[in-house]
Amino acid sequence: QVQLVESGGGLVQAGGSLRLSCAASGFVFSINAMGWYRQAPGKQRELVASSTSGSSTNYADSVKGRFTISRDNAKNTVYLQMNSLKPEDTAVYYCNADIRLMGGSYYNYWGRGTQVTVSS
């Protein structure tokens, strides 16, 4: 079995920073794309940032210049550094990854999510 476990969410004032982490555990052979999505109440889940195994990154326009995605491939971990947070960044943040199991195919996995709340 493979699990994605997020950590680092919480409550922060506008203008503050948080760093999210997501670690993949289990029978992981390799990981291709890893990314972060978020879902605010009453809204659809949206891509925040993604990173390929080749370190190419992609960001939602709303977070460009404020958020940075990074990876530690040796630890099967992806991070999201969030600076200059705004109340509209409030959402549940989910980790997502394309993971190849031992000797198998790639599958897409989701974490359970971590709440980020930005107060004004």
PDB file of C-alpha atoms in Angstrom:
ATOM      1  CA  GLN A   1       0.000   0.000   0.000  1.00  0.00           C
ATOM      2  CA  VAL A   2       1.009   3.592  -0.635  1.00  0.00           C
ATOM      3  CA  GLN A   3       0.042   6.577   1.462  1.00  0.00           C
ATOM      4  CA  LEU A   4       0.498  10.314   1.037  1.00  0.00           C
ATOM      5  CA  VAL A   5       0.592  12.084   4.378  1.00  0.00           C
ATOM      6  CA  GLU A   6       0.377  15.880   4.511  1.00  0.00           C
ATOM      7  CA  SER A   7       1.458  18.101   7.368  1.00  0.00           C
ATOM      8  CA  GLY A   8       2.085  21.759   8.073  1.00  0.00           C
ATOM      9  CA  GLY A   9      -1.359  23.305   7.766  1.00  0.00           C
ATOM     10  CA  GLY A  10      -2.794  25.656  10.331  1.00  0.00           C
ATOM     11  CA  LEU A  11      -4.070  29.127  11.097  1.00  0.00           C
ATOM     12  CA  VAL A  12      -2.028  32.154  10.056  1.00  0.00           C
ATOM     13  CA  GLN A  13      -2.644  35.869   9.683  1.00  0.00           C
ATOM     14  CA  ALA A  14      -2.719  37.507   6.282  1.00  0.00           C
ATOM     15  CA  GLY A  15       0.800  38.202   5.090  1.00  0.00           C
ATOM     16  CA  GLY A  16       2.190  35.250   6.983  1.00  0.00           C
ATOM     17  CA  SER A  17       3.808  32.034   5.784  1.00  0.00           C
ATOM     18  CA  LEU A  18       3.278  28.304   6.067  1.00  0.00           C
ATOM     19  CA  ARG A  19       5.176  25.324   4.736  1.00  0.00           C
ATOM     20  CA  LEU A  20       3.286  22.193   3.772  1.00  0.00           C
ATOM     21  CA  SER A  21       4.932  18.797   3.491  1.00  0.00           C
ATOM     22  CA  CYS A  22       3.725  15.607   1.872  1.00  0.00           C
ATOM     23  CA  ALA A  23       5.556  12.317   2.225  1.00  0.00           C
ATOM     24  CA  ALA A  24       4.846   9.172   0.239  1.00  0.00           C
ATOM     25  CA  SER A  25       5.274   5.927   2.110  1.00  0.00           C
ATOM     26  CA  GLY A  26       4.873   2.275   1.281  1.00  0.00           C
ATOM     27  CA  PHE A  27       6.053   0.228  -1.671  1.00  0.00           C
ATOM     28  CA  VAL A  28       7.167   3.194  -3.751  1.00  0.00           C
ATOM     29  CA  PHE A  29       9.439   2.407  -6.681  1.00  0.00           C
ATOM     30  CA  SER A  30       9.461   5.833  -8.266  1.00  0.00           C
ATOM     31  CA  ILE A  31       7.402   9.014  -8.404  1.00  0.00           C
ATOM     32  CA  ASN A  32       6.657  11.071 -11.487  1.00  0.00           C
ATOM     33  CA  ALA A  33       4.583  14.202 -10.978  1.00  0.00           C
ATOM     34  CA  MET A  34       3.794  15.511  -7.503  1.00  0.00           C
ATOM     35  CA  GLY A  35       1.575  18.437  -6.774  1.00  0.00           C
ATOM     36  CA  TRP A  36      -0.693  20.374  -4.492  1.00  0.00           C
ATOM     37  CA  TYR A  37      -4.371  21.089  -5.008  1.00  0.00           C
ATOM     38  CA  ARG A  38      -6.781  23.015  -2.845  1.00  0.00           C
ATOM     39  CA  GLN A  39     -10.501  23.146  -2.284  1.00  0.00           C
ATOM     40  CA  ALA A  40     -12.293  26.004  -0.605  1.00  0.00           C
ATOM     41  CA  PRO A  41     -15.849  25.638   0.740  1.00  0.00           C
ATOM     42  CA  GLY A  42     -18.357  25.655  -2.105  1.00  0.00           C
ATOM     43  CA  LYS A  43     -15.661  25.611  -4.773  1.00  0.00           C
ATOM     44  CA  GLN A  44     -14.113  23.000  -7.008  1.00  0.00           C
ATOM     45  CA  ARG A  45     -10.730  21.516  -6.288  1.00  0.00           C
ATOM     46  CA  GLU A  46      -8.031  23.400  -8.172  1.00  0.00           C
ATOM     47  CA  LEU A  47      -4.377  22.906  -8.974  1.00  0.00           C
ATOM     48  CA  VAL A  48      -2.059  25.083  -6.915  1.00  0.00           C
ATOM     49  CA  ALA A  49       1.359  23.861  -8.024  1.00  0.00           C
ATOM     50  CA  SER A  50       2.949  20.816  -9.571  1.00  0.00           C
ATOM     51  CA  SER A  51       6.425  19.429 -10.115  1.00  0.00           C
ATOM     52  CA  THR A  52       7.581  16.740 -12.512  1.00  0.00           C
ATOM     53  CA  SER A  53      10.359  14.281 -11.777  1.00  0.00           C
ATOM     54  CA  GLY A  54      12.542  16.453 -13.992  1.00  0.00           C
ATOM     55  CA  SER A  55      11.961  19.443 -11.684  1.00  0.00           C
ATOM     56  CA  SER A  56       9.735  21.325 -14.097  1.00  0.00           C
ATOM     57  CA  THR A  57       7.167  23.317 -12.130  1.00  0.00           C
ATOM     58  CA  ASN A  58       3.768  24.814 -12.814  1.00  0.00           C
ATOM     59  CA  TYR A  59       1.757  27.262 -10.719  1.00  0.00           C
ATOM     60  CA  ALA A  60      -1.756  28.631 -10.654  1.00  0.00           C
ATOM     61  CA  ASP A  61      -1.750  32.305 -11.622  1.00  0.00           C
ATOM     62  CA  SER A  62      -3.210  33.203  -8.231  1.00  0.00           C
ATOM     63  CA  VAL A  63      -0.145  31.922  -6.353  1.00  0.00           C
ATOM     64  CA  LYS A  64       2.710  32.789  -8.732  1.00  0.00           C
ATOM     65  CA  GLY A  65       5.411  34.736  -6.947  1.00  0.00           C
ATOM     66  CA  ARG A  66       4.078  33.762  -3.509  1.00  0.00           C
ATOM     67  CA  PHE A  67       4.186  29.941  -3.409  1.00  0.00           C
ATOM     68  CA  THR A  68       7.121  27.653  -4.192  1.00  0.00           C
ATOM     69  CA  ILE A  69       6.934  23.913  -4.751  1.00  0.00           C
ATOM     70  CA  SER A  70       9.992  21.763  -4.167  1.00  0.00           C
ATOM     71  CA  ARG A  71      10.848  18.094  -3.871  1.00  0.00           C
ATOM     72  CA  ASP A  72      13.226  15.846  -2.010  1.00  0.00           C
ATOM     73  CA  ASN A  73      13.218  12.769  -4.218  1.00  0.00           C
ATOM     74  CA  ALA A  74      15.382  10.794  -1.801  1.00  0.00           C
ATOM     75  CA  LYS A  75      12.667  11.214   0.821  1.00  0.00           C
ATOM     76  CA  ASN A  76       9.711  10.904  -1.585  1.00  0.00           C
ATOM     77  CA  THR A  77       8.537  14.231  -0.239  1.00  0.00           C
ATOM     78  CA  VAL A  78       7.088  17.355  -1.808  1.00  0.00           C
ATOM     79  CA  TYR A  79       6.877  20.734  -0.115  1.00  0.00           C
ATOM     80  CA  LEU A  80       4.828  23.857  -0.652  1.00  0.00           C
ATOM     81  CA  GLN A  81       6.267  27.064   0.778  1.00  0.00           C
ATOM     82  CA  MET A  82       3.468  29.608   0.997  1.00  0.00           C
ATOM     83  CA  ASN A  83       4.380  33.244   1.589  1.00  0.00           C
ATOM     84  CA  SER A  84       2.338  36.444   1.638  1.00  0.00           C
ATOM     85  CA  LEU A  85      -0.767  34.429   2.404  1.00  0.00           C
ATOM     86  CA  LYS A  86      -4.159  35.954   1.716  1.00  0.00           C
ATOM     87  CA  PRO A  87      -7.588  35.120   3.154  1.00  0.00           C
ATOM     88  CA  GLU A  88      -8.563  33.749  -0.271  1.00  0.00           C
ATOM     89  CA  ASP A  89      -5.856  31.086   0.139  1.00  0.00           C
ATOM     90  CA  THR A  90      -7.998  29.505   2.857  1.00  0.00           C
ATOM     91  CA  ALA A  91      -8.799  25.942   1.803  1.00  0.00           C
ATOM     92  CA  VAL A  92      -8.056  22.302   2.388  1.00  0.00           C
ATOM     93  CA  TYR A  93      -4.793  21.541   0.626  1.00  0.00           C
ATOM     94  CA  TYR A  94      -4.344  18.097  -0.909  1.00  0.00           C
ATOM     95  CA  CYS A  95      -1.191  16.368  -2.036  1.00  0.00           C
ATOM     96  CA  ASN A  96      -1.297  14.392  -5.280  1.00  0.00           C
ATOM     97  CA  ALA A  97       1.285  12.122  -6.859  1.00  0.00           C
ATOM     98  CA  ASP A  98       1.795   9.681  -9.720  1.00  0.00           C
ATOM     99  CA  ILE A  99       3.541   6.761  -8.069  1.00  0.00           C
ATOM    100  CA  ARG A 100       5.003   3.640  -9.593  1.00  0.00           C
ATOM    101  CA  LEU A 101       4.741   0.670  -7.290  1.00  0.00           C
ATOM    102  CA  MET A 102       7.433  -1.959  -6.967  1.00  0.00           C
ATOM    103  CA  GLY A 103       7.562  -3.673 -10.355  1.00  0.00           C
ATOM    104  CA  GLY A 104       4.226  -2.184 -11.365  1.00  0.00           C
ATOM    105  CA  SER A 105       2.495   0.628 -13.218  1.00  0.00           C
ATOM    106  CA  TYR A 106       1.970   4.256 -12.235  1.00  0.00           C
ATOM    107  CA  TYR A 107      -1.082   5.064 -10.163  1.00  0.00           C
ATOM    108  CA  ASN A 108      -2.450   8.382  -9.013  1.00  0.00           C
ATOM    109  CA  TYR A 109      -2.773   8.955  -5.266  1.00  0.00           C
ATOM    110  CA  TRP A 110      -4.304  11.639  -3.068  1.00  0.00           C
ATOM    111  CA  GLY A 111      -3.547  12.609   0.496  1.00  0.00           C
ATOM    112  CA  ARG A 112      -6.311  13.260   3.005  1.00  0.00           C
ATOM    113  CA  GLY A 113      -5.734  16.997   3.026  1.00  0.00           C
ATOM    114  CA  THR A 114      -4.571  19.606   5.495  1.00  0.00           C
ATOM    115  CA  GLN A 115      -6.510  22.731   6.443  1.00  0.00           C
ATOM    116  CA  VAL A 116      -4.977  26.143   5.804  1.00  0.00           C
ATOM    117  CA  THR A 117      -6.842  29.109   7.257  1.00  0.00           C
ATOM    118  CA  VAL A 118      -5.707  32.677   6.656  1.00  0.00           C
ATOM    119  CA  SER A 119      -7.298  35.324   8.834  1.00  0.00           C
ATOM    120  CA  SER A 120      -7.630  38.952   7.746  1.00  0.00           C
TER     121      SER A 120
END
